[in-house]
């Protein structure tokens, strides 16, 4: 998943809604990239706006979707549209850096646990049985 990939989806959304890609679109793109990464999405196939409901007007919430939106197995994450549009790009990228560091630490810990399990199994396997 890349900034460019999400930016393309935001640009499509802008075009559909009669807007040009602008600084607000760039802030939304950075916010959605951070949101998707933090929620474990590996790609973003769709960027969607919420529909009007009985209580709320349309476009109150932005969704990033991995997979077909009609597929129950799709992955998605959401955030308020206003928050995504107002959050400075630098803030999103700072949060993204923190997320990347956390994910790298998680991978390192998982590898260490797996290596320890492998060594324990190897040691048990090399002990002669009587």
Short mmCIF file of the N, C-alpha and C atoms (twelve columns), coordinates in Angstrom:
data_MODEL
# 
_entry.id   MODEL 
# 
loop_
_atom_site.group_PDB 
_atom_site.id 
_atom_site.type_symbol 
_atom_site.label_atom_id 
_atom_site.label_alt_id 
_atom_site.label_comp_id 
_atom_site.label_asym_id 
_atom_site.label_seq_id 
_atom_site.Cartn_x 
_atom_site.Cartn_y 
_atom_site.Cartn_z 
_atom_site.pdbx_PDB_model_num 
ATOM 1   N N  . UNK A 1   0.848   -1.169  0.000  1 
ATOM 2   C CA . UNK A 1   0.000   0.000   0.000  1 
ATOM 3   C C  . UNK A 1   0.896   1.235   0.000  1 
ATOM 4   N N  . UNK A 2   0.567   2.160   -0.857 1 
ATOM 5   C CA . UNK A 2   1.402   3.354   -0.964 1 
ATOM 6   C C  . UNK A 2   0.560   4.623   -0.867 1 
ATOM 7   N N  . UNK A 3   1.261   5.691   -0.576 1 
ATOM 8   C CA . UNK A 3   0.647   7.020   -0.549 1 
ATOM 9   C C  . UNK A 3   0.028   7.313   -1.915 1 
ATOM 10  N N  . UNK A 4   0.751   6.961   -2.977 1 
ATOM 11  C CA . UNK A 4   0.282   7.224   -4.341 1 
ATOM 12  C C  . UNK A 4   -1.002  6.434   -4.632 1 
ATOM 13  N N  . UNK A 5   -1.055  5.173   -4.178 1 
ATOM 14  C CA . UNK A 5   -2.236  4.342   -4.407 1 
ATOM 15  C C  . UNK A 5   -3.468  4.970   -3.752 1 
ATOM 16  N N  . UNK A 6   -3.326  5.376   -2.508 1 
ATOM 17  C CA . UNK A 6   -4.462  5.979   -1.798 1 
ATOM 18  C C  . UNK A 6   -4.793  7.339   -2.400 1 
ATOM 19  N N  . UNK A 7   -3.772  8.100   -2.769 1 
ATOM 20  C CA . UNK A 7   -4.000  9.392   -3.417 1 
ATOM 21  C C  . UNK A 7   -4.824  9.251   -4.686 1 
ATOM 22  N N  . UNK A 8   -4.571  8.191   -5.451 1 
ATOM 23  C CA . UNK A 8   -5.353  7.936   -6.657 1 
ATOM 24  C C  . UNK A 8   -6.814  7.675   -6.339 1 
ATOM 25  N N  . UNK A 9   -7.061  6.936   -5.258 1 
ATOM 26  C CA . UNK A 9   -8.447  6.653   -4.845 1 
ATOM 27  C C  . UNK A 9   -9.138  7.924   -4.341 1 
ATOM 28  N N  . UNK A 10  -8.395  8.758   -3.613 1 
ATOM 29  C CA . UNK A 10  -8.956  10.034  -3.137 1 
ATOM 30  C C  . UNK A 10  -9.256  10.936  -4.333 1 
ATOM 31  N N  . UNK A 11  -8.361  10.949  -5.311 1 
ATOM 32  C CA . UNK A 11  -8.588  11.761  -6.512 1 
ATOM 33  C C  . UNK A 11  -9.841  11.291  -7.252 1 
ATOM 34  N N  . UNK A 12  -10.051 9.968   -7.345 1 
ATOM 35  C CA . UNK A 12  -11.273 9.443   -7.967 1 
ATOM 36  C C  . UNK A 12  -12.512 9.914   -7.203 1 
ATOM 37  N N  . UNK A 13  -12.425 9.870   -5.883 1 
ATOM 38  C CA . UNK A 13  -13.536 10.323  -5.044 1 
ATOM 39  C C  . UNK A 13  -13.804 11.812  -5.268 1 
ATOM 40  N N  . UNK A 14  -12.727 12.599  -5.335 1 
ATOM 41  C CA . UNK A 14  -12.871 14.036  -5.611 1 
ATOM 42  C C  . UNK A 14  -13.578 14.262  -6.943 1 
ATOM 43  N N  . UNK A 15  -13.125 13.567  -7.974 1 
ATOM 44  C CA . UNK A 15  -13.696 13.727  -9.314 1 
ATOM 45  C C  . UNK A 15  -15.183 13.376  -9.309 1 
ATOM 46  N N  . UNK A 16  -15.518 12.272  -8.648 1 
ATOM 47  C CA . UNK A 16  -16.916 11.842  -8.553 1 
ATOM 48  C C  . UNK A 16  -17.781 12.907  -7.890 1 
ATOM 49  N N  . UNK A 17  -17.184 13.643  -6.958 1 
ATOM 50  C CA . UNK A 17  -17.930 14.665  -6.217 1 
ATOM 51  C C  . UNK A 17  -17.703 16.077  -6.749 1 
ATOM 52  N N  . UNK A 18  -17.158 16.195  -7.961 1 
ATOM 53  C CA . UNK A 18  -16.997 17.500  -8.597 1 
ATOM 54  C C  . UNK A 18  -15.923 18.372  -7.983 1 
ATOM 55  N N  . UNK A 19  -14.914 17.759  -7.374 1 
ATOM 56  C CA . UNK A 19  -13.813 18.512  -6.745 1 
ATOM 57  C C  . UNK A 19  -12.515 18.212  -7.476 1 
ATOM 58  N N  . UNK A 20  -11.595 19.132  -7.370 1 
ATOM 59  C CA . UNK A 20  -10.235 18.908  -7.868 1 
ATOM 60  C C  . UNK A 20  -9.377  18.459  -6.688 1 
ATOM 61  N N  . UNK A 21  -8.372  17.631  -6.966 1 
ATOM 62  C CA . UNK A 21  -7.431  17.200  -5.926 1 
ATOM 63  C C  . UNK A 21  -6.668  18.431  -5.450 1 
ATOM 64  N N  . UNK A 22  -6.678  18.674  -4.141 1 
ATOM 65  C CA . UNK A 22  -6.055  19.884  -3.600 1 
ATOM 66  C C  . UNK A 22  -5.364  19.572  -2.273 1 
ATOM 67  N N  . UNK A 23  -5.043  20.604  -1.514 1 
ATOM 68  C CA . UNK A 23  -4.350  20.422  -0.231 1 
ATOM 69  C C  . UNK A 23  -5.199  19.606  0.747  1 
ATOM 70  N N  . UNK A 24  -6.504  19.800  0.725  1 
ATOM 71  C CA . UNK A 24  -7.385  19.003  1.583  1 
ATOM 72  C C  . UNK A 24  -7.307  17.534  1.186  1 
ATOM 73  N N  . UNK A 25  -7.288  17.277  -0.105 1 
ATOM 74  C CA . UNK A 25  -7.171  15.905  -0.603 1 
ATOM 75  C C  . UNK A 25  -5.858  15.281  -0.149 1 
ATOM 76  N N  . UNK A 26  -4.808  16.064  -0.146 1 
ATOM 77  C CA . UNK A 26  -3.496  15.576  0.292  1 
ATOM 78  C C  . UNK A 26  -3.530  15.224  1.781  1 
ATOM 79  N N  . UNK A 27  -4.182  16.050  2.584  1 
ATOM 80  C CA . UNK A 27  -4.310  15.752  4.015  1 
ATOM 81  C C  . UNK A 27  -5.137  14.478  4.226  1 
ATOM 82  N N  . UNK A 28  -6.202  14.342  3.461  1 
ATOM 83  C CA . UNK A 28  -7.036  13.135  3.543  1 
ATOM 84  C C  . UNK A 28  -6.216  11.910  3.159  1 
ATOM 85  N N  . UNK A 29  -5.441  12.013  2.093  1 
ATOM 86  C CA . UNK A 29  -4.603  10.895  1.646  1 
ATOM 87  C C  . UNK A 29  -3.647  10.455  2.744  1 
ATOM 88  N N  . UNK A 30  -2.949  11.399  3.353  1 
ATOM 89  C CA . UNK A 30  -1.991  11.070  4.419  1 
ATOM 90  C C  . UNK A 30  -2.713  10.465  5.626  1 
ATOM 91  N N  . UNK A 31  -3.863  11.010  5.982  1 
ATOM 92  C CA . UNK A 31  -4.643  10.477  7.108  1 
ATOM 93  C C  . UNK A 31  -5.089  9.045   6.835  1 
ATOM 94  N N  . UNK A 32  -5.560  8.793   5.618  1 
ATOM 95  C CA . UNK A 32  -6.053  7.459   5.277  1 
ATOM 96  C C  . UNK A 32  -4.921  6.440   5.178  1 
ATOM 97  N N  . UNK A 33  -3.753  6.869   4.725  1 
ATOM 98  C CA . UNK A 33  -2.596  5.971   4.688  1 
ATOM 99  C C  . UNK A 33  -2.265  5.503   6.103  1 
ATOM 100 N N  . UNK A 34  -2.235  6.439   7.029  1 
ATOM 101 C CA . UNK A 34  -1.953  6.114   8.427  1 
ATOM 102 C C  . UNK A 34  -3.035  5.202   8.999  1 
ATOM 103 N N  . UNK A 35  -4.288  5.516   8.720  1 
ATOM 104 C CA . UNK A 35  -5.413  4.713   9.195  1 
ATOM 105 C C  . UNK A 35  -5.318  3.278   8.682  1 
ATOM 106 N N  . UNK A 36  -5.075  3.132   7.386  1 
ATOM 107 C CA . UNK A 36  -5.011  1.802   6.779  1 
ATOM 108 C C  . UNK A 36  -3.867  0.982   7.374  1 
ATOM 109 N N  . UNK A 37  -2.710  1.592   7.489  1 
ATOM 110 C CA . UNK A 37  -1.538  0.892   8.039  1 
ATOM 111 C C  . UNK A 37  -1.797  0.471   9.480  1 
ATOM 112 N N  . UNK A 38  -2.381  1.352   10.269 1 
ATOM 113 C CA . UNK A 38  -2.637  1.068   11.682 1 
ATOM 114 C C  . UNK A 38  -3.670  -0.042  11.860 1 
ATOM 115 N N  . UNK A 39  -4.515  -0.249  10.862 1 
ATOM 116 C CA . UNK A 39  -5.554  -1.270  10.949 1 
ATOM 117 C C  . UNK A 39  -5.222  -2.544  10.183 1 
ATOM 118 N N  . UNK A 40  -3.977  -2.661  9.729  1 
ATOM 119 C CA . UNK A 40  -3.525  -3.909  9.130  1 
ATOM 120 C C  . UNK A 40  -3.891  -4.128  7.675  1 
ATOM 121 N N  . UNK A 41  -4.364  -3.102  6.987  1 
ATOM 122 C CA . UNK A 41  -4.650  -3.262  5.570  1 
ATOM 123 C C  . UNK A 41  -3.335  -3.282  4.799  1 
ATOM 124 N N  . UNK A 42  -3.236  -4.157  3.812  1 
ATOM 125 C CA . UNK A 42  -2.021  -4.232  3.003  1 
ATOM 126 C C  . UNK A 42  -2.185  -3.521  1.665  1 
ATOM 127 N N  . UNK A 43  -3.421  -3.221  1.318  1 
ATOM 128 C CA . UNK A 43  -3.700  -2.425  0.121  1 
ATOM 129 C C  . UNK A 43  -5.047  -1.746  0.328  1 
ATOM 130 N N  . UNK A 44  -5.294  -0.710  -0.429 1 
ATOM 131 C CA . UNK A 44  -6.584  -0.018  -0.361 1 
ATOM 132 C C  . UNK A 44  -7.202  -0.078  -1.753 1 
ATOM 133 N N  . UNK A 45  -8.284  -0.830  -1.844 1 
ATOM 134 C CA . UNK A 45  -8.973  -0.984  -3.128 1 
ATOM 135 C C  . UNK A 45  -10.044 0.078   -3.339 1 
ATOM 136 N N  . UNK A 46  -10.563 0.617   -2.238 1 
ATOM 137 C CA . UNK A 46  -11.638 1.610   -2.334 1 
ATOM 138 C C  . UNK A 46  -11.505 2.640   -1.221 1 
ATOM 139 N N  . UNK A 47  -11.810 3.888   -1.553 1 
ATOM 140 C CA . UNK A 47  -11.990 4.951   -0.564 1 
ATOM 141 C C  . UNK A 47  -13.429 5.416   -0.758 1 
ATOM 142 N N  . UNK A 48  -14.224 5.298   0.300  1 
ATOM 143 C CA . UNK A 48  -15.654 5.575   0.203  1 
ATOM 144 C C  . UNK A 48  -16.095 6.569   1.265  1 
ATOM 145 N N  . UNK A 49  -17.146 7.300   0.947  1 
ATOM 146 C CA . UNK A 49  -17.785 8.206   1.904  1 
ATOM 147 C C  . UNK A 49  -19.054 7.554   2.433  1 
ATOM 148 N N  . UNK A 50  -19.380 7.848   3.674  1 
ATOM 149 C CA . UNK A 50  -20.610 7.307   4.260  1 
ATOM 150 C C  . UNK A 50  -21.831 7.886   3.551  1 
ATOM 151 N N  . UNK A 51  -22.891 7.094   3.548  1 
ATOM 152 C CA . UNK A 51  -24.167 7.534   2.986  1 
ATOM 153 C C  . UNK A 51  -24.928 8.350   4.027  1 
ATOM 154 N N  . UNK A 52  -25.922 9.067   3.548  1 
ATOM 155 C CA . UNK A 52  -26.813 9.817   4.443  1 
ATOM 156 C C  . UNK A 52  -27.609 8.805   5.263  1 
ATOM 157 N N  . UNK A 53  -27.754 9.107   6.526  1 
ATOM 158 C CA . UNK A 53  -28.588 8.268   7.397  1 
ATOM 159 C C  . UNK A 53  -29.702 9.133   7.979  1 
ATOM 160 N N  . UNK A 54  -30.538 8.502   8.782  1 
ATOM 161 C CA . UNK A 54  -31.632 9.234   9.431  1 
ATOM 162 C C  . UNK A 54  -31.086 10.379  10.289 1 
ATOM 163 N N  . UNK A 55  -29.939 10.136  10.929 1 
ATOM 164 C CA . UNK A 55  -29.387 11.108  11.874 1 
ATOM 165 C C  . UNK A 55  -28.243 11.957  11.336 1 
ATOM 166 N N  . UNK A 56  -27.586 11.499  10.279 1 
ATOM 167 C CA . UNK A 56  -26.382 12.194  9.801  1 
ATOM 168 C C  . UNK A 56  -26.439 12.466  8.305  1 
ATOM 169 N N  . UNK A 57  -25.882 13.593  7.879  1 
ATOM 170 C CA . UNK A 57  -25.778 13.840  6.439  1 
ATOM 171 C C  . UNK A 57  -24.719 12.921  5.823  1 
ATOM 172 N N  . UNK A 58  -24.713 12.850  4.512  1 
ATOM 173 C CA . UNK A 58  -23.723 12.037  3.800  1 
ATOM 174 C C  . UNK A 58  -22.318 12.583  4.041  1 
ATOM 175 N N  . UNK A 59  -21.342 11.735  3.829  1 
ATOM 176 C CA . UNK A 59  -19.918 12.100  3.829  1 
ATOM 177 C C  . UNK A 59  -19.363 12.460  5.208  1 
ATOM 178 N N  . UNK A 60  -20.006 11.994  6.269  1 
ATOM 179 C CA . UNK A 60  -19.495 12.265  7.617  1 
ATOM 180 C C  . UNK A 60  -18.281 11.401  7.948  1 
ATOM 181 N N  . UNK A 61  -18.206 10.235  7.294  1 
ATOM 182 C CA . UNK A 61  -17.157 9.263   7.585  1 
ATOM 183 C C  . UNK A 61  -16.501 8.811   6.295  1 
ATOM 184 N N  . UNK A 62  -15.182 8.661   6.340  1 
ATOM 185 C CA . UNK A 62  -14.410 8.099   5.230  1 
ATOM 186 C C  . UNK A 62  -14.057 6.659   5.568  1 
ATOM 187 N N  . UNK A 63  -14.130 5.786   4.567  1 
ATOM 188 C CA . UNK A 63  -13.765 4.383   4.732  1 
ATOM 189 C C  . UNK A 63  -12.644 4.029   3.770  1 
ATOM 190 N N  . UNK A 64  -11.686 3.242   4.236  1 
ATOM 191 C CA . UNK A 64  -10.720 2.591   3.355  1 
ATOM 192 C C  . UNK A 64  -11.085 1.112   3.373  1 
ATOM 193 N N  . UNK A 65  -11.098 0.494   2.186  1 
ATOM 194 C CA . UNK A 65  -11.551 -0.889  2.071  1 
ATOM 195 C C  . UNK A 65  -10.528 -1.697  1.291  1 
ATOM 196 N N  . UNK A 66  -10.176 -2.856  1.847  1 
ATOM 197 C CA . UNK A 66  -9.349  -3.829  1.136  1 
ATOM 198 C C  . UNK A 66  -10.280 -4.955  0.722  1 
ATOM 199 N N  . UNK A 67  -10.399 -5.169  -0.586 1 
ATOM 200 C CA . UNK A 67  -11.319 -6.177  -1.102 1 
ATOM 201 C C  . UNK A 67  -12.585 -5.527  -1.626 1 
ATOM 202 N N  . UNK A 68  -13.545 -6.374  -1.971 1 
ATOM 203 C CA . UNK A 68  -14.827 -5.906  -2.494 1 
ATOM 204 C C  . UNK A 68  -15.695 -5.435  -1.328 1 
ATOM 205 N N  . UNK A 69  -16.217 -4.211  -1.402 1 
ATOM 206 C CA . UNK A 69  -17.051 -3.714  -0.294 1 
ATOM 207 C C  . UNK A 69  -18.261 -4.603  0.008  1 
ATOM 208 N N  . UNK A 70  -18.705 -5.395  -0.973 1 
ATOM 209 C CA . UNK A 70  -19.869 -6.266  -0.767 1 
ATOM 210 C C  . UNK A 70  -19.475 -7.627  -0.193 1 
ATOM 211 N N  . UNK A 71  -18.179 -7.910  -0.127 1 
ATOM 212 C CA . UNK A 71  -17.678 -9.186  0.388  1 
ATOM 213 C C  . UNK A 71  -17.597 -9.117  1.914  1 
ATOM 214 N N  . UNK A 72  -18.252 -10.035 2.617  1 
ATOM 215 C CA . UNK A 72  -18.192 -9.987  4.079  1 
ATOM 216 C C  . UNK A 72  -16.775 -10.172 4.635  1 
ATOM 217 N N  . UNK A 73  -15.872 -10.705 3.840  1 
ATOM 218 C CA . UNK A 73  -14.494 -10.917 4.299  1 
ATOM 219 C C  . UNK A 73  -13.590 -9.716  4.028  1 
ATOM 220 N N  . UNK A 74  -14.149 -8.652  3.471  1 
ATOM 221 C CA . UNK A 74  -13.311 -7.475  3.204  1 
ATOM 222 C C  . UNK A 74  -12.815 -6.871  4.506  1 
ATOM 223 N N  . UNK A 75  -11.718 -6.137  4.412  1 
ATOM 224 C CA . UNK A 75  -11.191 -5.418  5.571  1 
ATOM 225 C C  . UNK A 75  -11.477 -3.941  5.365  1 
ATOM 226 N N  . UNK A 76  -11.801 -3.258  6.449  1 
ATOM 227 C CA . UNK A 76  -12.054 -1.825  6.312  1 
ATOM 228 C C  . UNK A 76  -11.691 -1.108  7.604  1 
ATOM 229 N N  . UNK A 77  -11.480 0.181   7.453  1 
ATOM 230 C CA . UNK A 77  -11.249 1.062   8.595  1 
ATOM 231 C C  . UNK A 77  -11.933 2.380   8.259  1 
ATOM 232 N N  . UNK A 78  -12.256 3.150   9.288  1 
ATOM 233 C CA . UNK A 78  -12.963 4.412   9.041  1 
ATOM 234 C C  . UNK A 78  -12.498 5.485   10.007 1 
ATOM 235 N N  . UNK A 79  -12.763 6.710   9.593  1 
ATOM 236 C CA . UNK A 79  -12.476 7.865   10.448 1 
ATOM 237 C C  . UNK A 79  -13.379 9.014   10.027 1 
ATOM 238 N N  . UNK A 80  -13.614 9.969   10.914 1 
ATOM 239 C CA . UNK A 80  -14.433 11.128  10.543 1 
ATOM 240 C C  . UNK A 80  -13.784 11.902  9.388  1 
ATOM 241 N N  . UNK A 81  -14.582 12.268  8.418  1 
ATOM 242 C CA . UNK A 81  -14.087 13.002  7.252  1 
ATOM 243 C C  . UNK A 81  -13.432 14.313  7.667  1 
ATOM 244 N N  . UNK A 82  -14.049 15.037  8.582  1 
ATOM 245 C CA . UNK A 82  -13.501 16.336  9.007  1 
ATOM 246 C C  . UNK A 82  -12.118 16.169  9.627  1 
ATOM 247 N N  . UNK A 83  -11.942 15.120  10.425 1 
ATOM 248 C CA . UNK A 83  -10.632 14.873  11.044 1 
ATOM 249 C C  . UNK A 83  -9.576  14.585  9.975  1 
ATOM 250 N N  . UNK A 84  -9.927  13.752  9.006  1 
ATOM 251 C CA . UNK A 84  -8.985  13.418  7.932  1 
ATOM 252 C C  . UNK A 84  -8.619  14.652  7.115  1 
ATOM 253 N N  . UNK A 85  -9.591  15.518  6.880  1 
ATOM 254 C CA . UNK A 85  -9.373  16.702  6.044  1 
ATOM 255 C C  . UNK A 85  -8.573  17.788  6.753  1 
ATOM 256 N N  . UNK A 86  -8.636  17.819  8.073  1 
ATOM 257 C CA . UNK A 86  -7.978  18.898  8.820  1 
ATOM 258 C C  . UNK A 86  -6.626  18.511  9.395  1 
ATOM 259 N N  . UNK A 87  -6.361  17.230  9.524  1 
ATOM 260 C CA . UNK A 87  -5.117  16.786  10.153 1 
ATOM 261 C C  . UNK A 87  -3.923  17.128  9.265  1 
ATOM 262 N N  . UNK A 88  -2.936  17.854  9.792  1 
ATOM 263 C CA . UNK A 88  -1.757  18.203  8.989  1 
ATOM 264 C C  . UNK A 88  -1.017  16.956  8.493  1 
ATOM 265 N N  . UNK A 89  -0.536  17.026  7.268  1 
ATOM 266 C CA . UNK A 89  0.181   15.906  6.663  1 
ATOM 267 C C  . UNK A 89  1.341   15.467  7.558  1 
ATOM 268 N N  . UNK A 90  2.071   16.437  8.133  1 
ATOM 269 C CA . UNK A 90  3.220   16.104  8.984  1 
ATOM 270 C C  . UNK A 90  2.788   15.265  10.180 1 
ATOM 271 N N  . UNK A 91  1.625   15.562  10.746 1 
ATOM 272 C CA . UNK A 91  1.120   14.791  11.888 1 
ATOM 273 C C  . UNK A 91  0.819   13.348  11.475 1 
ATOM 274 N N  . UNK A 92  0.211   13.195  10.306 1 
ATOM 275 C CA . UNK A 92  -0.091  11.847  9.815  1 
ATOM 276 C C  . UNK A 92  1.192   11.064  9.579  1 
ATOM 277 N N  . UNK A 93  2.187   11.717  8.974  1 
ATOM 278 C CA . UNK A 93  3.443   11.017  8.698  1 
ATOM 279 C C  . UNK A 93  4.201   10.692  9.981  1 
ATOM 280 N N  . UNK A 94  4.109   11.552  10.994 1 
ATOM 281 C CA . UNK A 94  4.745   11.256  12.287 1 
ATOM 282 C C  . UNK A 94  4.072   10.039  12.921 1 
ATOM 283 N N  . UNK A 95  2.752   9.980   12.844 1 
ATOM 284 C CA . UNK A 95  2.038   8.822   13.385 1 
ATOM 285 C C  . UNK A 95  2.375   7.568   12.577 1 
ATOM 286 N N  . UNK A 96  2.485   7.715   11.261 1 
ATOM 287 C CA . UNK A 96  2.836   6.586   10.407 1 
ATOM 288 C C  . UNK A 96  4.208   6.028   10.784 1 
ATOM 289 N N  . UNK A 97  5.153   6.908   11.069 1 
ATOM 290 C CA . UNK A 97  6.489   6.475   11.486 1 
ATOM 291 C C  . UNK A 97  6.409   5.677   12.786 1 
ATOM 292 N N  . UNK A 98  5.602   6.127   13.725 1 
ATOM 293 C CA . UNK A 98  5.414   5.392   14.989 1 
ATOM 294 C C  . UNK A 98  4.802   4.017   14.735 1 
ATOM 295 N N  . UNK A 99  3.830   3.965   13.852 1 
ATOM 296 C CA . UNK A 99  3.184   2.691   13.512 1 
ATOM 297 C C  . UNK A 99  4.205   1.751   12.887 1 
ATOM 298 N N  . UNK A 100 5.009   2.262   11.951 1 
ATOM 299 C CA . UNK A 100 6.025   1.432   11.302 1 
ATOM 300 C C  . UNK A 100 7.031   0.901   12.311 1 
ATOM 301 N N  . UNK A 101 7.432   1.727   13.273 1 
ATOM 302 C CA . UNK A 101 8.367   1.280   14.311 1 
ATOM 303 C C  . UNK A 101 7.728   0.191   15.174 1 
ATOM 304 N N  . UNK A 102 6.471   0.386   15.545 1 
ATOM 305 C CA . UNK A 102 5.773   -0.620  16.353 1 
ATOM 306 C C  . UNK A 102 5.664   -1.943  15.602 1 
ATOM 307 N N  . UNK A 103 5.324   -1.876  14.314 1 
ATOM 308 C CA . UNK A 103 5.198   -3.095  13.520 1 
ATOM 309 C C  . UNK A 103 6.541   -3.800  13.372 1 
ATOM 310 N N  . UNK A 104 7.614   -3.035  13.211 1 
ATOM 311 C CA . UNK A 104 8.953   -3.622  13.110 1 
ATOM 312 C C  . UNK A 104 9.328   -4.314  14.421 1 
ATOM 313 N N  . UNK A 105 9.005   -3.690  15.545 1 
ATOM 314 C CA . UNK A 105 9.280   -4.310  16.850 1 
ATOM 315 C C  . UNK A 105 8.465   -5.589  17.019 1 
ATOM 316 N N  . UNK A 106 7.211   -5.557  16.595 1 
ATOM 317 C CA . UNK A 106 6.363   -6.749  16.684 1 
ATOM 318 C C  . UNK A 106 6.952   -7.890  15.861 1 
ATOM 319 N N  . UNK A 107 7.416   -7.584  14.640 1 
ATOM 320 C CA . UNK A 107 8.021   -8.613  13.785 1 
ATOM 321 C C  . UNK A 107 9.283   -9.178  14.425 1 
ATOM 322 N N  . UNK A 108 10.108  -8.306  15.003 1 
ATOM 323 C CA . UNK A 108 11.340  -8.750  15.656 1 
ATOM 324 C C  . UNK A 108 11.011  -9.673  16.822 1 
ATOM 325 N N  . UNK A 109 10.017  -9.320  17.615 1 
ATOM 326 C CA . UNK A 109 9.615   -10.166 18.744 1 
ATOM 327 C C  . UNK A 109 9.071   -11.506 18.265 1 
ATOM 328 N N  . UNK A 110 8.266   -11.493 17.208 1 
ATOM 329 C CA . UNK A 110 7.720   -12.737 16.662 1 
ATOM 330 C C  . UNK A 110 8.839   -13.635 16.162 1 
ATOM 331 N N  . UNK A 111 9.836   -13.052 15.495 1 
ATOM 332 C CA . UNK A 111 10.967  -13.835 14.999 1 
ATOM 333 C C  . UNK A 111 11.763  -14.430 16.153 1 
ATOM 334 N N  . UNK A 112 11.954  -13.671 17.219 1 
ATOM 335 C CA . UNK A 112 12.705  -14.166 18.380 1 
ATOM 336 C C  . UNK A 112 11.970  -15.330 19.036 1 
ATOM 337 N N  . UNK A 113 10.658  -15.217 19.180 1 
ATOM 338 C CA . UNK A 113 9.866   -16.297 19.772 1 
ATOM 339 C C  . UNK A 113 9.938   -17.534 18.888 1 
ATOM 340 N N  . UNK A 114 9.812   -17.356 17.590 1 
ATOM 341 C CA . UNK A 114 9.870   -18.483 16.654 1 
ATOM 342 C C  . UNK A 114 11.244  -19.153 16.692 1 
ATOM 343 N N  . UNK A 115 12.292  -18.353 16.758 1 
ATOM 344 C CA . UNK A 115 13.647  -18.895 16.822 1 
ATOM 345 C C  . UNK A 115 13.841  -19.689 18.120 1 
ATOM 346 N N  . UNK A 116 13.313  -19.174 19.217 1 
ATOM 347 C CA . UNK A 116 13.428  -19.866 20.498 1 
ATOM 348 C C  . UNK A 116 12.685  -21.200 20.449 1 
ATOM 349 N N  . UNK A 117 11.490  -21.212 19.876 1 
ATOM 350 C CA . UNK A 117 10.730  -22.462 19.734 1 
ATOM 351 C C  . UNK A 117 11.500  -23.475 18.900 1 
ATOM 352 N N  . UNK A 118 12.064  -23.004 17.819 1 
ATOM 353 C CA . UNK A 118 12.823  -23.879 16.930 1 
ATOM 354 C C  . UNK A 118 14.020  -24.486 17.653 1 
ATOM 355 N N  . UNK A 119 14.732  -23.671 18.422 1 
ATOM 356 C CA . UNK A 119 15.893  -24.164 19.171 1 
ATOM 357 C C  . UNK A 119 15.465  -25.182 20.225 1 
ATOM 358 N N  . UNK A 120 14.356  -24.917 20.911 1 
ATOM 359 C CA . UNK A 120 13.872  -25.848 21.931 1 
ATOM 360 C C  . UNK A 120 13.477  -27.179 21.308 1 
ATOM 361 N N  . UNK A 121 12.822  -27.136 20.159 1 
ATOM 362 C CA . UNK A 121 12.437  -28.370 19.475 1 
ATOM 363 C C  . UNK A 121 13.673  -29.135 19.022 1 
ATOM 364 N N  . UNK A 122 14.657  -28.422 18.531 1 
ATOM 365 C CA . UNK A 122 15.895  -29.048 18.071 1 
ATOM 366 C C  . UNK A 122 16.613  -29.708 19.241 1 
ATOM 367 N N  . UNK A 123 16.667  -29.031 20.389 1 
ATOM 368 C CA . UNK A 123 17.335  -29.586 21.567 1 
ATOM 369 C C  . UNK A 123 16.595  -30.825 22.068 1 
ATOM 370 N N  . UNK A 124 15.291  -30.806 22.069 1 
ATOM 371 C CA . UNK A 124 14.519  -31.972 22.495 1 
ATOM 372 C C  . UNK A 124 14.734  -33.135 21.539 1 
ATOM 373 N N  . UNK A 125 14.836  -32.803 20.263 1 
ATOM 374 C CA . UNK A 125 15.026  -33.846 19.256 1 
ATOM 375 C C  . UNK A 125 16.411  -34.465 19.305 1 
ATOM 376 N N  . UNK A 126 17.415  -33.753 19.807 1 
ATOM 377 C CA . UNK A 126 18.784  -34.272 19.807 1 
ATOM 378 C C  . UNK A 126 19.132  -35.012 21.090 1 
ATOM 379 N N  . UNK A 127 18.229  -35.041 22.072 1 
ATOM 380 C CA . UNK A 127 18.474  -35.775 23.315 1 
ATOM 381 C C  . UNK A 127 18.189  -37.254 23.046 1 
ATOM 382 N N  . UNK A 128 19.185  -38.118 23.325 1 
ATOM 383 C CA . UNK A 128 18.956  -39.552 23.057 1 
ATOM 384 C C  . UNK A 128 17.877  -40.112 23.983 1 
ATOM 385 N N  . UNK A 129 17.039  -40.929 23.447 1 
ATOM 386 C CA . UNK A 129 15.998  -41.549 24.261 1 
ATOM 387 C C  . UNK A 129 16.462  -42.925 24.704 1 
ATOM 388 N N  . UNK A 130 16.068  -43.321 25.880 1 
ATOM 389 C CA . UNK A 130 16.497  -44.609 26.450 1 
ATOM 390 C C  . UNK A 130 15.444  -45.659 26.308 1 
# 
